Short mmCIF file of C-alpha atoms and ligand atoms in Angstrom, two decimals:
data_model
loop_
_atom_site.label_atom_id
_atom_site.label_comp_id
_atom_site.label_asym_id
_atom_site.label_seq_id
_atom_site.Cartn_x
_atom_site.Cartn_y
_atom_site.Cartn_z
CA UNK A 1 50.25 -75.45 19.94
CA UNK A 2 46.69 -75.44 21.31
CA UNK A 3 44.43 -77.60 19.22
CA UNK A 4 40.75 -77.07 18.67
CA UNK A 5 38.80 -80.00 20.17
CA UNK A 6 37.78 -82.47 17.48
CA UNK A 7 34.20 -83.37 16.58
CA UNK A 8 35.50 -86.71 15.32
CA UNK A 9 37.65 -88.72 17.75
CA UNK A 10 41.19 -87.99 16.48
CA UNK A 11 44.45 -89.32 17.97
CA UNK A 12 46.28 -86.53 19.80
CA UNK A 13 43.34 -84.14 19.83
CA UNK A 14 40.87 -83.66 22.68
CA UNK A 15 37.30 -84.67 21.79
CA UNK A 16 34.41 -82.30 22.18
CA UNK A 17 31.97 -83.23 24.96
CA UNK A 18 29.23 -85.65 23.88
CA UNK A 19 25.74 -84.35 24.70
CA UNK A 20 22.63 -86.51 25.10
CA UNK A 21 19.76 -84.40 23.80
CA UNK A 22 16.03 -85.09 24.03
CA UNK A 23 13.52 -83.38 21.75
CA UNK A 24 10.93 -81.27 23.59
CA UNK A 25 9.09 -79.99 20.51
CA UNK A 26 9.58 -79.18 16.84
CA UNK A 27 7.69 -76.65 14.76
CA UNK A 28 7.96 -74.62 11.56
CA UNK A 29 9.02 -70.98 11.79
CA UNK A 30 8.44 -70.96 8.05
CA UNK A 31 7.90 -73.84 5.58
CA UNK A 32 11.65 -73.76 4.89
CA UNK A 33 12.89 -73.34 8.46
CA UNK A 34 12.08 -75.72 11.30
CA UNK A 35 12.96 -75.19 14.96
CA UNK A 36 13.74 -78.14 17.24
CA UNK A 37 13.88 -77.56 21.01
CA UNK A 38 15.97 -79.90 23.18
CA UNK A 39 16.81 -80.63 26.79
CA UNK A 40 20.28 -81.87 27.61
CA UNK A 41 20.81 -84.82 29.99
CA UNK A 42 23.62 -83.17 31.99
CA UNK A 43 22.16 -79.66 31.94
CA UNK A 44 22.70 -76.91 29.43
CA UNK A 45 26.26 -76.69 28.16
CA UNK A 46 28.09 -73.37 28.35
CA UNK A 47 28.50 -71.75 24.94
CA UNK A 48 29.06 -68.43 23.20
CA UNK A 49 26.28 -67.15 20.91
CA UNK A 50 27.32 -68.17 17.39
CA UNK A 51 28.71 -71.55 18.51
CA UNK A 52 27.35 -74.74 16.99
CA UNK A 53 26.76 -78.38 17.85
CA UNK A 54 27.85 -81.30 15.68
CA UNK A 55 24.80 -83.55 15.50
CA UNK A 56 25.30 -87.28 14.97
CA UNK A 57 22.45 -88.08 12.61
CA UNK A 58 21.32 -91.33 11.01
CA UNK A 59 22.29 -91.81 7.36
CA UNK A 60 20.33 -93.95 4.88
CA UNK A 61 23.05 -96.66 4.93
CA UNK A 62 22.61 -97.15 8.68
CA UNK A 63 25.77 -95.27 9.66
CA UNK A 64 25.98 -91.90 11.37
CA UNK A 65 26.79 -88.56 9.76
CA UNK A 66 27.96 -85.34 11.42
CA UNK A 67 26.08 -82.13 10.70
CA UNK A 68 26.83 -78.71 12.19
CA UNK A 69 23.93 -76.67 13.54
CA UNK A 70 24.11 -73.41 15.48
CA UNK A 71 22.58 -73.05 18.91
CA UNK A 72 19.92 -70.45 18.09
CA UNK A 73 18.97 -69.80 21.70
CA UNK A 74 18.69 -71.26 25.17
CA UNK A 75 16.45 -70.86 28.21
CA UNK A 76 18.41 -71.51 31.40
CA UNK A 77 15.25 -71.58 33.55
CA UNK A 78 13.66 -74.30 31.41
CA UNK A 79 16.95 -76.05 30.66
CA UNK A 80 16.30 -75.97 26.92
CA UNK A 81 18.24 -74.98 23.83
CA UNK A 82 17.01 -74.78 20.26
CA UNK A 83 18.28 -75.10 16.73
CA UNK A 84 16.79 -73.82 13.44
CA UNK A 85 17.16 -76.24 10.52
CA UNK A 86 17.06 -74.97 6.91
CA UNK A 87 14.85 -77.51 5.09
CA UNK A 88 16.72 -77.28 1.79
CA UNK A 89 16.25 -80.94 0.70
CA UNK A 90 15.51 -84.45 1.94
CA UNK A 91 18.98 -84.79 3.46
CA UNK A 92 19.94 -86.00 6.96
CA UNK A 93 19.65 -82.64 8.75
CA UNK A 94 16.22 -81.62 7.42
CA UNK A 95 15.02 -85.24 7.65
CA UNK A 96 15.86 -85.29 11.35
CA UNK A 97 14.07 -81.97 11.93
CA UNK A 98 11.00 -83.00 9.93
CA UNK A 99 10.51 -86.27 11.81
CA UNK A 100 11.60 -85.09 15.29
CA UNK A 101 8.97 -85.81 17.95
CA UNK A 102 8.88 -85.01 21.68
CA UNK A 103 10.92 -87.63 23.52
CA UNK A 104 13.21 -88.50 20.58
CA UNK A 105 16.87 -88.70 21.54
CA UNK A 106 19.90 -87.61 19.57
CA UNK A 107 23.56 -87.04 20.37
CA UNK A 108 25.70 -84.05 19.49
CA UNK A 109 29.27 -82.97 20.18
CA UNK A 110 30.11 -79.46 21.27
CA UNK A 111 29.50 -76.61 21.68
CA UNK A 112 32.28 -75.57 19.34
CA UNK A 113 33.30 -73.12 16.72
CA UNK A 114 35.08 -69.91 15.87
CA UNK A 115 31.83 -68.05 15.32
CA UNK A 116 31.34 -65.86 18.37
CA UNK A 117 31.43 -62.14 19.07
CA UNK A 118 34.80 -60.43 19.08
CA UNK A 119 35.64 -57.43 21.23
CA UNK A 120 35.33 -54.74 18.59
CA UNK A 121 33.71 -51.36 17.95
CA UNK A 122 31.83 -52.41 14.80
CA UNK A 123 30.34 -55.79 13.87
CA UNK A 124 29.64 -56.51 10.20
CA UNK A 125 27.74 -59.80 9.81
CA UNK A 126 27.21 -61.25 6.36
CA UNK A 127 25.62 -64.60 5.65
CA UNK A 128 22.86 -66.67 4.11
CA UNK A 129 19.91 -68.44 5.73
CA UNK A 130 22.16 -71.11 7.29
CA UNK A 131 23.91 -68.29 9.18
CA UNK A 132 20.71 -66.58 10.29
CA UNK A 133 20.67 -68.46 13.64
CA UNK A 134 24.25 -67.36 14.36
CA UNK A 135 23.70 -63.78 13.22
CA UNK A 136 20.45 -63.29 15.16
CA UNK A 137 21.80 -64.92 18.33
CA UNK A 138 24.99 -62.83 18.23
CA UNK A 139 22.94 -59.66 17.69
CA UNK A 140 20.76 -60.56 20.70
CA UNK A 141 23.88 -60.88 22.83
CA UNK A 142 25.17 -57.39 22.02
CA UNK A 143 24.39 -54.47 24.32
CA UNK A 144 22.00 -51.78 23.10
CA UNK A 145 23.92 -49.18 21.18
CA UNK A 146 26.48 -51.63 19.81
CA UNK A 147 27.33 -50.84 16.22
CA UNK A 148 26.17 -53.79 14.14
CA UNK A 149 25.12 -54.11 10.53
CA UNK A 150 24.06 -57.37 8.93
CA UNK A 151 23.48 -58.38 5.32
CA UNK A 152 21.57 -61.64 4.98
CA UNK A 153 20.72 -63.54 1.81
CA UNK A 154 17.45 -65.48 2.05
CA UNK A 155 15.28 -67.23 -0.55
CA UNK A 156 12.53 -64.58 -0.43
CA UNK A 157 10.83 -61.94 1.73
CA UNK A 158 8.93 -64.61 3.71
CA UNK A 159 12.21 -65.59 5.37
CA UNK A 160 12.86 -62.20 6.95
CA UNK A 161 12.84 -62.22 10.75
CA UNK A 162 12.41 -59.26 13.09
CA UNK A 163 15.54 -57.52 14.29
CA UNK A 164 16.01 -58.71 17.90
CA UNK A 165 14.42 -56.28 20.36
CA UNK A 166 16.69 -54.09 22.45
CA UNK A 167 19.37 -53.67 19.82
CA UNK A 168 20.23 -50.98 17.29
CA UNK A 169 21.18 -53.55 14.68
CA UNK A 170 20.23 -52.99 11.07
CA UNK A 171 19.65 -55.99 8.85
CA UNK A 172 19.68 -55.60 5.09
CA UNK A 173 17.80 -58.51 3.49
CA UNK A 174 18.82 -59.79 0.07
CA UNK A 175 16.19 -61.92 -1.69
CA UNK A 176 17.69 -64.64 -3.82
CA UNK A 177 14.43 -65.64 -5.52
CA UNK A 178 15.93 -68.97 -6.53
CA UNK A 179 17.78 -72.00 -5.22
CA UNK A 180 20.81 -71.62 -2.95
CA UNK A 181 24.10 -71.62 -4.81
CA UNK A 182 27.50 -69.95 -4.64
CA UNK A 183 26.77 -66.41 -5.78
CA UNK A 184 27.89 -62.81 -5.85
CA UNK A 185 24.60 -61.52 -4.38
CA UNK A 186 26.07 -60.82 -0.94
CA UNK A 187 29.17 -59.22 -2.44
CA UNK A 188 26.96 -56.99 -4.58
CA UNK A 189 24.83 -56.05 -1.59
CA UNK A 190 27.94 -55.21 0.43
CA UNK A 191 29.26 -52.99 -2.38
CA UNK A 192 25.87 -51.30 -2.77
CA UNK A 193 25.58 -50.70 0.99
CA UNK A 194 28.59 -48.41 1.09
CA UNK A 195 29.57 -50.03 4.40
CA UNK A 196 33.26 -50.11 5.24
CA UNK A 197 34.81 -52.29 7.91
CA UNK A 198 37.26 -49.76 9.33
CA UNK A 199 38.72 -51.25 12.52
CA UNK A 200 35.69 -53.52 13.03
CA UNK A 201 35.20 -57.27 12.73
CA UNK A 202 33.45 -59.01 9.84
CA UNK A 203 31.71 -62.35 10.30
CA UNK A 204 31.40 -64.06 6.90
CA UNK A 205 29.19 -67.15 7.20
CA UNK A 206 27.65 -68.74 4.11
CA UNK A 207 28.42 -71.09 1.23
CA UNK A 208 32.18 -71.64 1.07
CA UNK A 209 32.85 -70.02 -2.33
CA UNK A 210 30.70 -67.04 -1.41
CA UNK A 211 32.62 -66.57 1.86
CA UNK A 212 35.96 -66.80 0.05
CA UNK A 213 34.91 -64.08 -2.41
CA UNK A 214 33.67 -61.84 0.42
CA UNK A 215 36.92 -62.35 2.32
CA UNK A 216 38.98 -61.37 -0.74
CA UNK A 217 36.84 -58.28 -1.24
CA UNK A 218 37.35 -57.11 2.35
CA UNK A 219 41.06 -57.93 2.30
CA UNK A 220 41.42 -55.95 -0.94
CA UNK A 221 39.84 -53.05 0.95
CA UNK A 222 42.47 -53.36 3.69
CA UNK A 223 40.95 -55.73 6.26
CA UNK A 224 43.50 -57.83 8.12
CA UNK A 225 43.12 -61.53 8.85
CA UNK A 226 42.36 -60.96 12.52
CA UNK A 227 39.42 -58.73 11.58
CA UNK A 228 37.75 -61.55 9.67
CA UNK A 229 35.79 -64.50 11.09
CA UNK A 230 35.17 -66.73 8.07
CA UNK A 231 33.51 -70.13 7.84
CA UNK A 232 32.01 -72.04 4.94
CA UNK A 233 28.71 -73.33 6.32
CA UNK A 234 27.93 -75.50 3.29
CA UNK A 235 29.23 -76.23 -0.17
CA UNK A 236 27.74 -77.99 -3.21
CA UNK A 237 28.74 -81.65 -3.03
CA UNK A 238 30.01 -81.50 0.56
CA UNK A 239 28.22 -83.70 3.10
CA UNK A 240 28.32 -82.19 6.57
CA UNK A 241 31.60 -80.64 7.71
CA UNK A 242 32.78 -77.05 7.67
CA UNK A 243 35.39 -75.09 5.74
CA UNK A 244 37.84 -72.79 7.50
CA UNK A 245 38.59 -70.03 5.03
C1 LIG B 301 29.48 -73.89 12.06
C2 LIG B 301 28.24 -74.19 11.23
C3 LIG B 301 26.98 -73.82 11.70
C4 LIG B 301 25.83 -74.09 10.94
N1 LIG B 301 24.60 -73.74 11.42
C5 LIG B 301 23.48 -74.05 10.71
C6 LIG B 301 22.17 -73.77 11.24
O1 LIG B 301 22.01 -73.27 12.36
N2 LIG B 301 21.10 -74.10 10.47
C7 LIG B 301 21.24 -74.70 9.23
O2 LIG B 301 20.22 -75.00 8.59
N3 LIG B 301 22.46 -74.98 8.72
C8 LIG B 301 23.57 -74.69 9.44
N4 LIG B 301 24.80 -74.99 8.93
C9 LIG B 301 24.88 -75.59 7.58
C10 LIG B 301 24.64 -77.09 7.60
O3 LIG B 301 25.54 -77.73 8.49
C11 LIG B 301 24.84 -77.63 6.17
O4 LIG B 301 23.93 -77.04 5.29
C12 LIG B 301 24.74 -79.14 6.13
O5 LIG B 301 25.35 -79.60 4.95
C13 LIG B 301 23.30 -79.60 6.20
O6 LIG B 301 23.27 -81.01 6.22
P1 LIG B 301 22.26 -81.84 5.30
O7 LIG B 301 22.14 -83.17 5.94
O8 LIG B 301 21.03 -81.03 5.04
O9 LIG B 301 22.98 -81.93 3.89
P2 LIG B 301 24.34 -82.72 3.52
O10 LIG B 301 24.10 -84.18 3.49
O11 LIG B 301 25.42 -82.22 4.40
O12 LIG B 301 24.61 -82.18 2.06
C14 LIG B 301 24.05 -82.75 0.89
C15 LIG B 301 24.16 -81.71 -0.21
O13 LIG B 301 23.17 -80.71 0.00
C16 LIG B 301 23.65 -79.45 -0.43
N5 LIG B 301 23.44 -78.50 0.68
C17 LIG B 301 23.83 -78.59 1.97
N6 LIG B 301 23.37 -77.55 2.69
C18 LIG B 301 22.66 -76.80 1.83
C19 LIG B 301 21.90 -75.60 1.97
N7 LIG B 301 21.77 -74.97 3.15
N8 LIG B 301 21.28 -75.11 0.87
C20 LIG B 301 21.37 -75.73 -0.32
N9 LIG B 301 22.06 -76.86 -0.52
C21 LIG B 301 22.69 -77.39 0.55
C22 LIG B 301 25.11 -79.65 -0.82
O14 LIG B 301 25.20 -79.78 -2.23
C23 LIG B 301 25.47 -80.94 -0.18
O15 LIG B 301 26.46 -81.64 -0.87
C24 LIG B 301 25.95 -74.74 9.67
C25 LIG B 301 27.23 -75.13 9.22
C26 LIG B 301 28.36 -74.85 9.98
C27 LIG B 301 29.72 -75.29 9.48
#
């Protein structure tokens, strides 16, 4: 059986490449979303839009914690890639982004992940603000005319981002108007949208319980497992990691 490379060194499993990243700049896209731009010592790694890196970030006890962050974009000419951090609390990920200065170094493993575009006639992308980097980058990678609909839950209207130019994507924004938590908001928005998956592919990327409920909804409507790309991007009480659903 082929095994997915491991972010943590694991006996019997290949390790993901270790990248030495250097911060070029960091700036707010919004008070709650901070972009950090990096160069990579051995050149830009190959990746598929939607893939993530597992950052090795300092923890308060002096050890290192792993945190997954999506590659939001890359510029081959400049040799840079960038990541958008949701600044939800004073936790290792946001702390790194808030204090990042040009010249700072950090390591990450990857690129990795099951989030990438499938060969399909219709893409249905549903997620919260942690999935916005993956959803926007995947939309950018689709050819004009591709059938893509996205439903994205964000804290409020200030978080909305323009639909990437050169695509026919439609993004339906759902304003949470409150703290992030497992919720039925995305499920309600999907039901209200009247969208059906048909033979397409759904990418369900959000809090774990929310993704599980969305997956059940689509399966109840007839979607098969291979039409669903599901990943729990965060979960109350979980530190780092990811949930395959
Ligand atoms: C494949 C993948 C790609 C991802 N891409 C991105 C990305 O591009 N940008 C991004 O910002 N996040 C992304 N995430 C989510 C991110 O990895 C998690 O939110 C992670 O827990 C953040 O680490 P932390 O140090 O802030 O908090 P942690 O120390 O991991 O968690 C502490 C506590 O904070 C809470 N928490 C964690 N995340 C959130 C949140 N977003 N909102 C509210 N409460 C939260 C939980 O209760 C958790 O127990 C991705 C996750 C995966 C699996």
